[in-house]
Short mmCIF file of C-alpha atoms in Angstrom, two decimals:
data_model
loop_
_atom_site.label_atom_id
_atom_site.label_comp_id
_atom_site.label_asym_id
_atom_site.label_seq_id
_atom_site.Cartn_x
_atom_site.Cartn_y
_atom_site.Cartn_z
CA VAL A 1448 88.00 93.51 90.41
CA ALA A 1449 87.68 92.94 94.15
CA ARG A 1450 85.71 90.03 95.62
CA ASP A 1451 82.78 92.36 96.32
CA GLY A 1452 82.53 93.18 92.59
CA ILE A 1453 84.00 96.68 92.90
CA VAL A 1454 86.28 97.60 89.99
CA TRP A 1455 89.49 99.45 90.93
CA ILE A 1456 91.38 101.36 88.24
CA GLY A 1457 94.91 102.71 88.73
CA THR A 1458 96.07 105.45 86.40
CA ARG A 1459 99.52 106.71 85.44
CA ASP A 1460 98.83 110.29 86.58
CA SER A 1461 95.30 110.61 87.96
CA GLY A 1462 95.26 108.36 91.03
CA VAL A 1463 92.75 105.54 91.62
CA ASP A 1464 89.13 105.25 90.55
CA ARG A 1465 86.51 103.03 92.19
CA LEU A 1466 83.63 101.86 90.02
CA ASP A 1467 80.56 100.19 91.49
CA PRO A 1468 79.10 98.29 88.53
CA GLU A 1469 75.71 97.90 90.22
CA THR A 1470 75.10 101.62 90.69
CA GLY A 1471 77.47 103.06 88.10
CA GLU A 1472 78.94 105.30 90.83
CA ILE A 1473 82.56 106.34 90.35
CA ARG A 1474 84.70 107.65 93.19
CA HIS A 1475 88.11 109.24 92.60
CA PHE A 1476 91.04 108.97 95.00
CA ARG A 1477 93.80 111.51 94.38
CA HIS A 1478 96.88 112.85 96.09
CA ASP A 1479 96.17 116.04 98.04
CA PRO A 1480 99.33 117.68 99.50
CA SER A 1481 97.24 119.24 102.28
CA ASP A 1482 95.76 115.88 103.35
CA SER A 1483 98.21 113.34 104.83
CA ALA A 1484 95.59 110.58 104.57
CA SER A 1485 95.15 111.00 100.80
CA LEU A 1486 96.79 108.84 98.17
CA ALA A 1487 100.61 109.12 98.39
CA ASP A 1488 101.01 109.96 94.68
CA ASP A 1489 98.77 110.14 91.61
CA ARG A 1490 101.16 107.96 89.60
CA VAL A 1491 99.79 104.46 90.24
CA TYR A 1492 101.74 101.43 89.03
CA SER A 1493 100.04 98.50 90.77
CA LEU A 1494 96.81 97.55 92.55
CA LEU A 1495 96.00 94.51 94.67
CA ALA A 1496 92.68 93.74 96.34
CA ASP A 1497 93.50 91.11 98.97
CA PRO A 1498 91.09 88.53 100.47
CA GLN A 1499 90.74 90.62 103.65
CA GLY A 1500 89.20 93.45 101.64
CA ASN A 1501 92.27 95.69 101.67
CA LEU A 1502 93.22 97.62 98.57
CA TRP A 1503 97.00 97.95 98.22
CA VAL A 1504 98.24 100.67 95.87
CA GLY A 1505 101.79 100.84 94.52
CA THR A 1506 102.65 104.44 93.62
CA GLU A 1507 105.62 106.61 92.82
CA GLY A 1508 105.35 107.86 96.43
CA GLY A 1509 105.32 104.49 98.22
CA LEU A 1510 102.89 101.73 99.09
CA ASP A 1511 99.41 102.66 100.31
CA ARG A 1512 96.69 100.61 101.94
CA LEU A 1513 93.16 101.99 101.60
CA ASP A 1514 90.86 101.90 104.62
CA ARG A 1515 87.70 101.32 102.64
CA ALA A 1516 85.46 102.34 105.54
CA THR A 1517 86.97 105.83 105.87
CA GLY A 1518 88.40 106.36 102.37
CA THR A 1519 91.79 107.20 103.85
CA PHE A 1520 95.21 105.73 103.10
CA GLU A 1521 97.89 104.31 105.36
CA HIS A 1522 101.32 104.97 103.88
CA TYR A 1523 104.39 102.76 103.81
CA ARG A 1524 107.45 104.65 102.67
CA HIS A 1525 111.20 104.34 102.49
CA ASP A 1526 113.07 105.68 105.51
CA PRO A 1527 116.85 105.68 105.00
CA ASP A 1528 117.32 105.39 108.79
CA ASP A 1529 115.04 102.34 109.15
CA PRO A 1530 116.20 99.05 107.55
CA THR A 1531 112.73 97.56 108.12
CA SER A 1532 110.96 100.26 106.09
CA LEU A 1533 110.05 99.89 102.43
CA SER A 1534 113.28 99.79 100.42
CA ASP A 1535 112.20 102.34 97.76
CA ASN A 1536 109.21 104.64 97.25
CA ALA A 1537 108.67 103.78 93.58
CA VAL A 1538 106.48 100.66 93.93
CA TRP A 1539 106.03 98.84 90.62
CA VAL A 1540 104.29 95.66 91.72
CA VAL A 1541 102.27 94.40 94.70
CA PHE A 1542 101.71 90.63 94.83
CA GLU A 1543 100.14 88.25 97.31
CA ASP A 1544 101.40 84.64 97.17
CA ARG A 1545 99.44 81.46 97.89
CA LEU A 1546 100.36 81.65 101.56
CA GLY A 1547 98.95 85.18 101.87
CA ILE A 1548 102.36 86.85 102.05
CA LEU A 1549 102.47 90.33 100.53
CA TRP A 1550 105.47 91.05 98.26
CA VAL A 1551 106.41 94.49 96.94
CA GLY A 1552 108.71 95.05 93.92
CA THR A 1553 110.37 98.45 93.57
CA GLU A 1554 112.17 100.54 90.97
CA SER A 1555 115.60 100.38 92.59
CA GLY A 1556 115.20 98.87 96.07
CA GLY A 1557 114.60 95.24 95.18
CA LEU A 1558 111.91 93.02 96.64
CA ASN A 1559 110.17 93.55 99.99
CA ARG A 1560 108.21 91.05 102.11
CA TYR A 1561 105.58 92.68 104.29
CA ASP A 1562 105.20 91.59 107.92
CA PRO A 1563 101.61 92.44 108.94
CA ASP A 1564 102.28 91.96 112.66
CA SER A 1565 105.00 94.61 112.83
CA HIS A 1566 103.94 96.64 109.76
CA SER A 1567 107.52 96.35 108.56
CA PHE A 1568 109.42 94.85 105.63
CA VAL A 1569 112.19 92.36 104.98
CA ARG A 1570 114.30 93.46 102.02
CA TYR A 1571 115.80 91.32 99.29
CA GLN A 1572 118.26 93.29 97.18
CA ASN A 1573 121.15 92.87 94.80
CA ASP A 1574 124.53 92.50 96.45
CA PRO A 1575 127.32 92.29 93.84
CA ASN A 1576 129.43 90.39 96.40
CA ASP A 1577 126.76 87.75 97.03
CA PRO A 1578 125.96 85.42 94.10
CA ASP A 1579 122.83 84.21 95.96
CA SER A 1580 121.28 87.68 96.17
CA LEU A 1581 118.85 89.13 93.62
CA SER A 1582 120.45 89.57 90.22
CA HIS A 1583 119.11 93.14 90.03
CA SER A 1584 117.30 95.52 92.41
CA ARG A 1585 114.71 96.69 89.88
CA VAL A 1586 111.64 94.42 90.22
CA ARG A 1587 108.79 95.09 87.80
CA ALA A 1588 106.72 91.89 88.04
CA ILE A 1589 106.34 88.88 90.31
CA PHE A 1590 105.07 85.41 89.42
CA GLU A 1591 104.65 82.47 91.75
CA GLY A 1592 105.63 79.16 90.18
CA SER A 1593 103.97 75.81 90.78
CA SER A 1594 106.62 74.97 93.39
CA HIS A 1595 105.50 78.01 95.43
CA SER A 1596 108.83 79.62 94.69
CA LEU A 1597 109.13 83.26 93.70
CA GLY A 1598 112.82 83.06 92.80
CA LYS A 1599 112.40 82.08 89.16
CA GLY A 1600 109.30 84.18 88.64
CA ILE A 1601 110.63 87.61 89.54
CA ILE A 1602 111.11 89.74 86.42
CA PHE A 1603 113.93 92.24 86.50
CA ASN A 1604 114.10 95.08 84.02
CA ARG A 1605 117.58 96.52 83.56
#
């Protein structure tokens, strides 16, 4: 539920639904291959309504941000030639911490920190040669502990 009372529902294969509880109106957002501003993929794994009114959608096809005024999506996707792009297109979790930082957990690309000024990402991934790196690059859930640390709250699923 967003701060404005709108209920957002992500589905495993039918995109995102928007329910206005006051009017009962339901609006469907789906992937349309002929429309580049539609939802990236109908397989939705995570939703986050942030305090600025953005709806972030983690899908099998990347991370999307809904422009609620136009009903269109801005896409953030993995680009193998750009180390500041999203690390993997399968986005399992989108999380905003107490400082307002957006974190994105992926199926095999680790954890990403979003930089809103540059619209880019900093990646945190497993490096078998670095004992201080993530223990695994599959991130399915994120929890912020009382010490404002994400390190012990990231859930890896092997």
